[in-house]
Every structure is written in structure tokens, then in C-alpha cells.
Amino acid sequence: MNTLEATKTARETLHTILGAPVETISACKKNDAGWAIEMEIVETKARISDNDLIAAYVVELDHEGDLTAYRRVNRYQRAHASQHAAQISAA
């Protein structure tokens, strides 16, 4: 499985679990266990888009593309996305 296949599989898997489309894939990393992909979805749509509630999830796949774990790692308003990005790059 290559990076493109891993991100596509993770996107489809998270959409199936949560019922919401993935808005952004913000990270994809291969590790000894398989793949860890961070994605963001609009969890709550607001009348003003800056107030949308965005949730970041990490999906973990094994080398064959089977789901091994997923978890929400952050929630923030779209207007505060730059602060979330700073947290990711500092980690």
C-alpha cells in the first residue's frame, strides 16, 4: 500500500464511520505498524463558516489497509485553524 492508497482508504473509512465527508487530510505517516493519517471534518456546520466546528481525527491502518484504530484528537472553530496548525507543527 502506498501513500495515495492509504489516504484514500482512510478517507473512505472515516466517512463511513462518522457519516461526514473528510474536508482535509493534514498528515500521513508510514510507521512500523502501518499508517497514521490525520484528517479534518466539519463536525458542526454554522451559519457563518468561521464558526464551523472542525474536528481532527487520526486514523490508523495496518499495512494491508485495515482499520486498527481511530480517534478524535482535537476540535476547534474554523476561525482558529491557524492556532491548530501551529500546534501540529510544534508537535
PDB file of N, CA and C in Angstrom:
ATOM      1  N   MET A   1       0.854  -1.169   0.000  1.00  0.00           N
ATOM      2  CA  MET A   1       0.000   0.000   0.000  1.00  0.00           C
ATOM      3  C   MET A   1       0.902   1.236   0.000  1.00  0.00           C
ATOM      4  N   ASN A   2       0.610   2.158  -0.901  1.00  0.00           N
ATOM      5  CA  ASN A   2       1.390   3.399  -0.959  1.00  0.00           C
ATOM      6  C   ASN A   2       0.618   4.536  -0.274  1.00  0.00           C
ATOM      7  N   THR A   3       1.212   5.708  -0.246  1.00  0.00           N
ATOM      8  CA  THR A   3       0.617   6.851   0.454  1.00  0.00           C
ATOM      9  C   THR A   3      -0.757   7.214  -0.102  1.00  0.00           C
ATOM     10  N   LEU A   4      -0.884   7.246  -1.409  1.00  0.00           N
ATOM     11  CA  LEU A   4      -2.164   7.594  -2.028  1.00  0.00           C
ATOM     12  C   LEU A   4      -3.254   6.595  -1.642  1.00  0.00           C
ATOM     13  N   GLU A   5      -2.929   5.316  -1.692  1.00  0.00           N
ATOM     14  CA  GLU A   5      -3.904   4.283  -1.321  1.00  0.00           C
ATOM     15  C   GLU A   5      -4.273   4.375   0.157  1.00  0.00           C
ATOM     16  N   ALA A   6      -3.285   4.652   1.005  1.00  0.00           N
ATOM     17  CA  ALA A   6      -3.551   4.763   2.443  1.00  0.00           C
ATOM     18  C   ALA A   6      -4.481   5.939   2.742  1.00  0.00           C
ATOM     19  N   THR A   7      -4.217   7.086   2.133  1.00  0.00           N
ATOM     20  CA  THR A   7      -5.069   8.254   2.395  1.00  0.00           C
ATOM     21  C   THR A   7      -6.476   8.052   1.846  1.00  0.00           C
ATOM     22  N   LYS A   8      -6.577   7.436   0.680  1.00  0.00           N
ATOM     23  CA  LYS A   8      -7.902   7.172   0.101  1.00  0.00           C
ATOM     24  C   LYS A   8      -8.694   6.208   0.990  1.00  0.00           C
ATOM     25  N   THR A   9      -8.041   5.145   1.451  1.00  0.00           N
ATOM     26  CA  THR A   9      -8.703   4.172   2.319  1.00  0.00           C
ATOM     27  C   THR A   9      -9.118   4.806   3.637  1.00  0.00           C
ATOM     28  N   ALA A  10      -8.228   5.607   4.222  1.00  0.00           N
ATOM     29  CA  ALA A  10      -8.538   6.271   5.494  1.00  0.00           C
ATOM     30  C   ALA A  10      -9.701   7.244   5.332  1.00  0.00           C
ATOM     31  N   ARG A  11      -9.703   8.002   4.242  1.00  0.00           N
ATOM     32  CA  ARG A  11     -10.788   8.957   3.971  1.00  0.00           C
ATOM     33  C   ARG A  11     -12.127   8.227   3.874  1.00  0.00           C
ATOM     34  N   GLU A  12     -12.166   7.159   3.108  1.00  0.00           N
ATOM     35  CA  GLU A  12     -13.410   6.398   2.935  1.00  0.00           C
ATOM     36  C   GLU A  12     -13.858   5.765   4.252  1.00  0.00           C
ATOM     37  N   THR A  13     -12.903   5.261   5.023  1.00  0.00           N
ATOM     38  CA  THR A  13     -13.219   4.615   6.297  1.00  0.00           C
ATOM     39  C   THR A  13     -13.811   5.614   7.292  1.00  0.00           C
ATOM     40  N   LEU A  14     -13.173   6.776   7.440  1.00  0.00           N
ATOM     41  CA  LEU A  14     -13.679   7.769   8.378  1.00  0.00           C
ATOM     42  C   LEU A  14     -15.053   8.280   7.950  1.00  0.00           C
ATOM     43  N   HIS A  15     -15.238   8.480   6.654  1.00  0.00           N
ATOM     44  CA  HIS A  15     -16.550   8.918   6.150  1.00  0.00           C
ATOM     45  C   HIS A  15     -17.618   7.880   6.482  1.00  0.00           C
ATOM     46  N   THR A  16     -17.295   6.607   6.337  1.00  0.00           N
ATOM     47  CA  THR A  16     -18.249   5.541   6.647  1.00  0.00           C
ATOM     48  C   THR A  16     -18.588   5.527   8.138  1.00  0.00           C
ATOM     49  N   ILE A  17     -17.589   5.692   8.982  1.00  0.00           N
ATOM     50  CA  ILE A  17     -17.806   5.645  10.435  1.00  0.00           C
ATOM     51  C   ILE A  17     -18.613   6.843  10.919  1.00  0.00           C
ATOM     52  N   LEU A  18     -18.231   8.042  10.475  1.00  0.00           N
ATOM     53  CA  LEU A  18     -18.835   9.265  11.015  1.00  0.00           C
ATOM     54  C   LEU A  18     -20.014   9.782  10.206  1.00  0.00           C
ATOM     55  N   GLY A  19     -20.102   9.390   8.949  1.00  0.00           N
ATOM     56  CA  GLY A  19     -21.174   9.878   8.100  1.00  0.00           C
ATOM     57  C   GLY A  19     -20.958  11.296   7.609  1.00  0.00           C
ATOM     58  N   ALA A  20     -19.762  11.816   7.776  1.00  0.00           N
ATOM     59  CA  ALA A  20     -19.433  13.170   7.329  1.00  0.00           C
ATOM     60  C   ALA A  20     -18.243  13.095   6.384  1.00  0.00           C
ATOM     61  N   PRO A  21     -18.266  13.890   5.321  1.00  0.00           N
ATOM     62  CA  PRO A  21     -17.129  13.853   4.393  1.00  0.00           C
ATOM     63  C   PRO A  21     -15.876  14.460   5.014  1.00  0.00           C
ATOM     64  N   VAL A  22     -14.742  13.920   4.637  1.00  0.00           N
ATOM     65  CA  VAL A  22     -13.464  14.454   5.086  1.00  0.00           C
ATOM     66  C   VAL A  22     -13.187  15.724   4.303  1.00  0.00           C
ATOM     67  N   GLU A  23     -12.870  16.793   5.020  1.00  0.00           N
ATOM     68  CA  GLU A  23     -12.598  18.066   4.373  1.00  0.00           C
ATOM     69  C   GLU A  23     -11.126  18.195   3.982  1.00  0.00           C
ATOM     70  N   THR A  24     -10.240  17.743   4.861  1.00  0.00           N
ATOM     71  CA  THR A  24      -8.807  17.916   4.643  1.00  0.00           C
ATOM     72  C   THR A  24      -8.041  16.726   5.192  1.00  0.00           C
ATOM     73  N   ILE A  25      -7.017  16.314   4.477  1.00  0.00           N
ATOM     74  CA  ILE A  25      -6.034  15.379   5.019  1.00  0.00           C
ATOM     75  C   ILE A  25      -4.821  16.226   5.361  1.00  0.00           C
ATOM     76  N   SER A  26      -4.485  16.273   6.655  1.00  0.00           N
ATOM     77  CA  SER A  26      -3.421  17.173   7.084  1.00  0.00           C
ATOM     78  C   SER A  26      -2.096  16.474   7.342  1.00  0.00           C
ATOM     79  N   ALA A  27      -2.106  15.146   7.444  1.00  0.00           N
ATOM     80  CA  ALA A  27      -0.851  14.421   7.643  1.00  0.00           C
ATOM     81  C   ALA A  27      -1.037  12.957   7.294  1.00  0.00           C
ATOM     82  N   CYS A  28       0.026  12.355   6.796  1.00  0.00           N
ATOM     83  CA  CYS A  28       0.041  10.922   6.509  1.00  0.00           C
ATOM     84  C   CYS A  28       1.458  10.431   6.765  1.00  0.00           C
ATOM     85  N   LYS A  29       1.565   9.441   7.648  1.00  0.00           N
ATOM     86  CA  LYS A  29       2.887   8.953   8.006  1.00  0.00           C
ATOM     87  C   LYS A  29       2.885   7.432   8.074  1.00  0.00           C
ATOM     88  N   LYS A  30       3.871   6.832   7.421  1.00  0.00           N
ATOM     89  CA  LYS A  30       4.054   5.384   7.487  1.00  0.00           C
ATOM     90  C   LYS A  30       4.891   5.072   8.721  1.00  0.00           C
ATOM     91  N   ASN A  31       4.492   4.019   9.449  1.00  0.00           N
ATOM     92  CA  ASN A  31       5.247   3.604  10.626  1.00  0.00           C
ATOM     93  C   ASN A  31       5.373   2.089  10.645  1.00  0.00           C
ATOM     94  N   ASP A  32       5.954   1.550  11.686  1.00  0.00           N
ATOM     95  CA  ASP A  32       6.166   0.099  11.754  1.00  0.00           C
ATOM     96  C   ASP A  32       4.864  -0.697  11.722  1.00  0.00           C
ATOM     97  N   ALA A  33       3.802  -0.137  12.274  1.00  0.00           N
ATOM     98  CA  ALA A  33       2.517  -0.832  12.347  1.00  0.00           C
ATOM     99  C   ALA A  33       1.670  -0.648  11.093  1.00  0.00           C
ATOM    100  N   GLY A  34       1.998   0.345  10.264  1.00  0.00           N
ATOM    101  CA  GLY A  34       1.205   0.623   9.066  1.00  0.00           C
ATOM    102  C   GLY A  34       1.204   2.100   8.756  1.00  0.00           C
ATOM    103  N   TRP A  35       0.031   2.721   8.884  1.00  0.00           N
ATOM    104  CA  TRP A  35      -0.137   4.128   8.512  1.00  0.00           C
ATOM    105  C   TRP A  35      -0.902   4.879   9.593  1.00  0.00           C
ATOM    106  N   ALA A  36      -0.555   6.151   9.792  1.00  0.00           N
ATOM    107  CA  ALA A  36      -1.309   7.071  10.646  1.00  0.00           C
ATOM    108  C   ALA A  36      -1.652   8.289   9.794  1.00  0.00           C
ATOM    109  N   ILE A  37      -2.937   8.542   9.626  1.00  0.00           N
ATOM    110  CA  ILE A  37      -3.406   9.625   8.771  1.00  0.00           C
ATOM    111  C   ILE A  37      -4.264  10.567   9.608  1.00  0.00           C
ATOM    112  N   GLU A  38      -3.918  11.857   9.605  1.00  0.00           N
ATOM    113  CA  GLU A  38      -4.726  12.853  10.302  1.00  0.00           C
ATOM    114  C   GLU A  38      -5.617  13.552   9.303  1.00  0.00           C
ATOM    115  N   MET A  39      -6.906  13.616   9.632  1.00  0.00           N
ATOM    116  CA  MET A  39      -7.896  14.228   8.755  1.00  0.00           C
ATOM    117  C   MET A  39      -8.799  15.150   9.551  1.00  0.00           C
ATOM    118  N   GLU A  40      -9.425  16.075   8.853  1.00  0.00           N
ATOM    119  CA  GLU A  40     -10.341  17.016   9.480  1.00  0.00           C
ATOM    120  C   GLU A  40     -11.702  16.944   8.797  1.00  0.00           C
ATOM    121  N   ILE A  41     -12.731  17.040   9.620  1.00  0.00           N
ATOM    122  CA  ILE A  41     -14.098  17.070   9.118  1.00  0.00           C
ATOM    123  C   ILE A  41     -14.808  18.275   9.728  1.00  0.00           C
ATOM    124  N   VAL A  42     -15.882  18.702   9.079  1.00  0.00           N
ATOM    125  CA  VAL A  42     -16.762  19.708   9.673  1.00  0.00           C
ATOM    126  C   VAL A  42     -17.731  18.931  10.547  1.00  0.00           C
ATOM    127  N   GLU A  43     -17.570  19.089  11.851  1.00  0.00           N
ATOM    128  CA  GLU A  43     -18.406  18.355  12.789  1.00  0.00           C
ATOM    129  C   GLU A  43     -19.752  19.039  12.981  1.00  0.00           C
ATOM    130  N   THR A  44     -19.725  20.380  13.045  1.00  0.00           N
ATOM    131  CA  THR A  44     -20.958  21.158  13.165  1.00  0.00           C
ATOM    132  C   THR A  44     -20.871  22.336  12.217  1.00  0.00           C
ATOM    133  N   LYS A  45     -21.793  22.388  11.270  1.00  0.00           N
ATOM    134  CA  LYS A  45     -21.843  23.475  10.293  1.00  0.00           C
ATOM    135  C   LYS A  45     -22.600  24.648  10.910  1.00  0.00           C
ATOM    136  N   ALA A  46     -22.005  25.831  10.838  1.00  0.00           N
ATOM    137  CA  ALA A  46     -22.620  27.040  11.384  1.00  0.00           C
ATOM    138  C   ALA A  46     -23.142  27.925  10.249  1.00  0.00           C
ATOM    139  N   ARG A  47     -23.974  28.868  10.592  1.00  0.00           N
ATOM    140  CA  ARG A  47     -24.491  29.796   9.572  1.00  0.00           C
ATOM    141  C   ARG A  47     -23.365  30.634   8.991  1.00  0.00           C
ATOM    142  N   ILE A  48     -22.417  31.010   9.825  1.00  0.00           N
ATOM    143  CA  ILE A  48     -21.229  31.731   9.376  1.00  0.00           C
ATOM    144  C   ILE A  48     -20.086  30.728   9.396  1.00  0.00           C
ATOM    145  N   SER A  49     -19.426  30.527   8.263  1.00  0.00           N
ATOM    146  CA  SER A  49     -18.447  29.439   8.154  1.00  0.00           C
ATOM    147  C   SER A  49     -17.289  29.563   9.136  1.00  0.00           C
ATOM    148  N   ASP A  50     -16.925  30.777   9.535  1.00  0.00           N
ATOM    149  CA  ASP A  50     -15.853  30.935  10.528  1.00  0.00           C
ATOM    150  C   ASP A  50     -16.213  30.264  11.849  1.00  0.00           C
ATOM    151  N   ASN A  51     -17.501  30.051  12.088  1.00  0.00           N
ATOM    152  CA  ASN A  51     -17.953  29.427  13.327  1.00  0.00           C
ATOM    153  C   ASN A  51     -18.137  27.918  13.206  1.00  0.00           C
ATOM    154  N   ASP A  52     -17.866  27.341  12.015  1.00  0.00           N
ATOM    155  CA  ASP A  52     -17.944  25.887  11.863  1.00  0.00           C
ATOM    156  C   ASP A  52     -17.058  25.223  12.899  1.00  0.00           C
ATOM    157  N   LEU A  53     -17.517  24.112  13.450  1.00  0.00           N
ATOM    158  CA  LEU A  53     -16.715  23.349  14.392  1.00  0.00           C
ATOM    159  C   LEU A  53     -16.004  22.239  13.617  1.00  0.00           C
ATOM    160  N   ILE A  54     -14.685  22.292  13.613  1.00  0.00           N
ATOM    161  CA  ILE A  54     -13.861  21.334  12.877  1.00  0.00           C
ATOM    162  C   ILE A  54     -13.314  20.319  13.875  1.00  0.00           C
ATOM    163  N   ALA A  55     -13.316  19.062  13.485  1.00  0.00           N
ATOM    164  CA  ALA A  55     -12.751  18.009  14.323  1.00  0.00           C
ATOM    165  C   ALA A  55     -11.609  17.345  13.561  1.00  0.00           C
ATOM    166  N   ALA A  56     -10.498  17.146  14.259  1.00  0.00           N
ATOM    167  CA  ALA A  56      -9.344  16.460  13.676  1.00  0.00           C
ATOM    168  C   ALA A  56      -9.318  15.033  14.214  1.00  0.00           C
ATOM    169  N   TYR A  57      -9.151  14.088  13.318  1.00  0.00           N
ATOM    170  CA  TYR A  57      -9.101  12.672  13.665  1.00  0.00           C
ATOM    171  C   TYR A  57      -7.800  12.065  13.161  1.00  0.00           C
ATOM    172  N   VAL A  58      -7.304  11.079  13.884  1.00  0.00           N
ATOM    173  CA  VAL A  58      -6.210  10.247  13.405  1.00  0.00           C
ATOM    174  C   VAL A  58      -6.778   8.862  13.152  1.00  0.00           C
ATOM    175  N   VAL A  59      -6.559   8.369  11.937  1.00  0.00           N
ATOM    176  CA  VAL A  59      -6.966   7.025  11.553  1.00  0.00           C
ATOM    177  C   VAL A  59      -5.698   6.207  11.397  1.00  0.00           C
ATOM    178  N   GLU A  60      -5.676   5.035  12.006  1.00  0.00           N
ATOM    179  CA  GLU A  60      -4.530   4.140  11.888  1.00  0.00           C
ATOM    180  C   GLU A  60      -4.934   2.909  11.101  1.00  0.00           C
ATOM    181  N   LEU A  61      -4.136   2.599  10.093  1.00  0.00           N
ATOM    182  CA  LEU A  61      -4.355   1.433   9.237  1.00  0.00           C
ATOM    183  C   LEU A  61      -3.143   0.519   9.339  1.00  0.00           C
ATOM    184  N   ASP A  62      -3.375  -0.793   9.202  1.00  0.00           N
ATOM    185  CA  ASP A  62      -2.233  -1.694   9.113  1.00  0.00           C
ATOM    186  C   ASP A  62      -1.691  -1.669   7.687  1.00  0.00           C
ATOM    187  N   HIS A  63      -0.679  -2.456   7.402  1.00  0.00           N
ATOM    188  CA  HIS A  63      -0.035  -2.426   6.085  1.00  0.00           C
ATOM    189  C   HIS A  63      -0.969  -2.880   4.953  1.00  0.00           C
ATOM    190  N   GLU A  64      -2.020  -3.621   5.286  1.00  0.00           N
ATOM    191  CA  GLU A  64      -2.990  -4.068   4.275  1.00  0.00           C
ATOM    192  C   GLU A  64      -4.131  -3.067   4.083  1.00  0.00           C
ATOM    193  N   GLY A  65      -4.180  -2.042   4.917  1.00  0.00           N
ATOM    194  CA  GLY A  65      -5.225  -1.028   4.802  1.00  0.00           C
ATOM    195  C   GLY A  65      -6.420  -1.263   5.690  1.00  0.00           C
ATOM    196  N   ASP A  66      -6.320  -2.218   6.618  1.00  0.00           N
ATOM    197  CA  ASP A  66      -7.416  -2.471   7.551  1.00  0.00           C
ATOM    198  C   ASP A  66      -7.322  -1.512   8.729  1.00  0.00           C
ATOM    199  N   LEU A  67      -8.464  -1.020   9.169  1.00  0.00           N
ATOM    200  CA  LEU A  67      -8.532  -0.093  10.295  1.00  0.00           C
ATOM    201  C   LEU A  67      -8.070  -0.787  11.567  1.00  0.00           C
ATOM    202  N   THR A  68      -7.133  -0.169  12.266  1.00  0.00           N
ATOM    203  CA  THR A  68      -6.708  -0.684  13.574  1.00  0.00           C
ATOM    204  C   THR A  68      -7.152   0.247  14.697  1.00  0.00           C
ATOM    205  N   ALA A  69      -7.319   1.548  14.404  1.00  0.00           N
ATOM    206  CA  ALA A  69      -7.773   2.495  15.420  1.00  0.00           C
ATOM    207  C   ALA A  69      -8.152   3.814  14.759  1.00  0.00           C
ATOM    208  N   TYR A  70      -9.023   4.547  15.429  1.00  0.00           N
ATOM    209  CA  TYR A  70      -9.279   5.938  15.054  1.00  0.00           C
ATOM    210  C   TYR A  70      -9.649   6.691  16.309  1.00  0.00           C
ATOM    211  N   ARG A  71      -9.329   7.981  16.319  1.00  0.00           N
ATOM    212  CA  ARG A  71      -9.655   8.791  17.485  1.00  0.00           C
ATOM    213  C   ARG A  71      -9.714  10.265  17.100  1.00  0.00           C
ATOM    214  N   ARG A  72     -10.573  10.996  17.795  1.00  0.00           N
ATOM    215  CA  ARG A  72     -10.604  12.448  17.612  1.00  0.00           C
ATOM    216  C   ARG A  72      -9.498  13.025  18.479  1.00  0.00           C
ATOM    217  N   VAL A  73      -8.672  13.863  17.880  1.00  0.00           N
ATOM    218  CA  VAL A  73      -7.535  14.417  18.612  1.00  0.00           C
ATOM    219  C   VAL A  73      -7.691  15.904  18.923  1.00  0.00           C
ATOM    220  N   ASN A  74      -8.650  16.559  18.265  1.00  0.00           N
ATOM    221  CA  ASN A  74      -8.827  17.991  18.519  1.00  0.00           C
ATOM    222  C   ASN A  74     -10.159  18.450  17.951  1.00  0.00           C
ATOM    223  N   ARG A  75     -10.683  19.523  18.522  1.00  0.00           N
ATOM    224  CA  ARG A  75     -11.854  20.235  17.995  1.00  0.00           C
ATOM    225  C   ARG A  75     -11.578  21.715  18.121  1.00  0.00           C
ATOM    226  N   TYR A  76     -11.976  22.467  17.104  1.00  0.00           N
ATOM    227  CA  TYR A  76     -11.739  23.912  17.125  1.00  0.00           C
ATOM    228  C   TYR A  76     -12.670  24.586  16.128  1.00  0.00           C
ATOM    229  N   GLN A  77     -12.855  25.895  16.311  1.00  0.00           N
ATOM    230  CA  GLN A  77     -13.633  26.659  15.342  1.00  0.00           C
ATOM    231  C   GLN A  77     -12.747  26.950  14.135  1.00  0.00           C
ATOM    232  N   ARG A  78     -13.365  26.961  12.964  1.00  0.00           N
ATOM    233  CA  ARG A  78     -12.619  27.233  11.732  1.00  0.00           C
ATOM    234  C   ARG A  78     -11.814  28.531  11.837  1.00  0.00           C
ATOM    235  N   ALA A  79     -12.370  29.525  12.501  1.00  0.00           N
ATOM    236  CA  ALA A  79     -11.680  30.816  12.643  1.00  0.00           C
ATOM    237  C   ALA A  79     -10.359  30.674  13.403  1.00  0.00           C
ATOM    238  N   HIS A  80     -10.198  29.582  14.161  1.00  0.00           N
ATOM    239  CA  HIS A  80      -8.983  29.357  14.938  1.00  0.00           C
ATOM    240  C   HIS A  80      -8.102  28.280  14.314  1.00  0.00           C
ATOM    241  N   ALA A  81      -8.261  28.030  13.046  1.00  0.00           N
ATOM    242  CA  ALA A  81      -7.495  26.975  12.369  1.00  0.00           C
ATOM    243  C   ALA A  81      -5.997  27.246  12.398  1.00  0.00           C
ATOM    244  N   SER A  82      -5.583  28.500  12.322  1.00  0.00           N
ATOM    245  CA  SER A  82      -4.153  28.805  12.332  1.00  0.00           C
ATOM    246  C   SER A  82      -3.515  28.413  13.662  1.00  0.00           C
ATOM    247  N   GLN A  83      -4.252  28.526  14.759  1.00  0.00           N
ATOM    248  CA  GLN A  83      -3.724  28.099  16.062  1.00  0.00           C
ATOM    249  C   GLN A  83      -3.582  26.585  16.100  1.00  0.00           C
ATOM    250  N   HIS A  84      -4.536  25.871  15.506  1.00  0.00           N
ATOM    251  CA  HIS A  84      -4.456  24.403  15.442  1.00  0.00           C
ATOM    252  C   HIS A  84      -3.255  23.985  14.605  1.00  0.00           C
ATOM    253  N   ALA A  85      -3.036  24.650  13.484  1.00  0.00           N
ATOM    254  CA  ALA A  85      -1.896  24.329  12.620  1.00  0.00           C
ATOM    255  C   ALA A  85      -0.577  24.558  13.342  1.00  0.00           C
ATOM    256  N   ALA A  86      -0.506  25.586  14.150  1.00  0.00           N
ATOM    257  CA  ALA A  86       0.705  25.867  14.922  1.00  0.00           C
ATOM    258  C   ALA A  86       0.964  24.773  15.941  1.00  0.00           C
ATOM    259  N   GLN A  87      -0.097  24.224  16.539  1.00  0.00           N
ATOM    260  CA  GLN A  87       0.049  23.138  17.490  1.00  0.00           C
ATOM    261  C   GLN A  87       0.591  21.893  16.815  1.00  0.00           C
ATOM    262  N   ILE A  88       0.118  21.606  15.602  1.00  0.00           N
ATOM    263  CA  ILE A  88       0.571  20.431  14.870  1.00  0.00           C
ATOM    264  C   ILE A  88       2.037  20.555  14.506  1.00  0.00           C
ATOM    265  N   SER A  89       2.435  21.722  13.989  1.00  0.00           N
ATOM    266  CA  SER A  89       3.814  21.876  13.562  1.00  0.00           C
ATOM    267  C   SER A  89       4.786  21.901  14.735  1.00  0.00           C
ATOM    268  N   ALA A  90       4.308  22.279  15.921  1.00  0.00           N
ATOM    269  CA  ALA A  90       5.163  22.286  17.101  1.00  0.00           C
ATOM    270  C   ALA A  90       5.353  20.884  17.677  1.00  0.00           C
ATOM    271  N   ALA A  91       4.422  19.988  17.352  1.00  0.00           N
ATOM    272  CA  ALA A  91       4.479  18.626  17.913  1.00  0.00           C
ATOM    273  C   ALA A  91       5.521  17.773  17.238  1.00  0.00           C
TER     274      ALA A  91
END
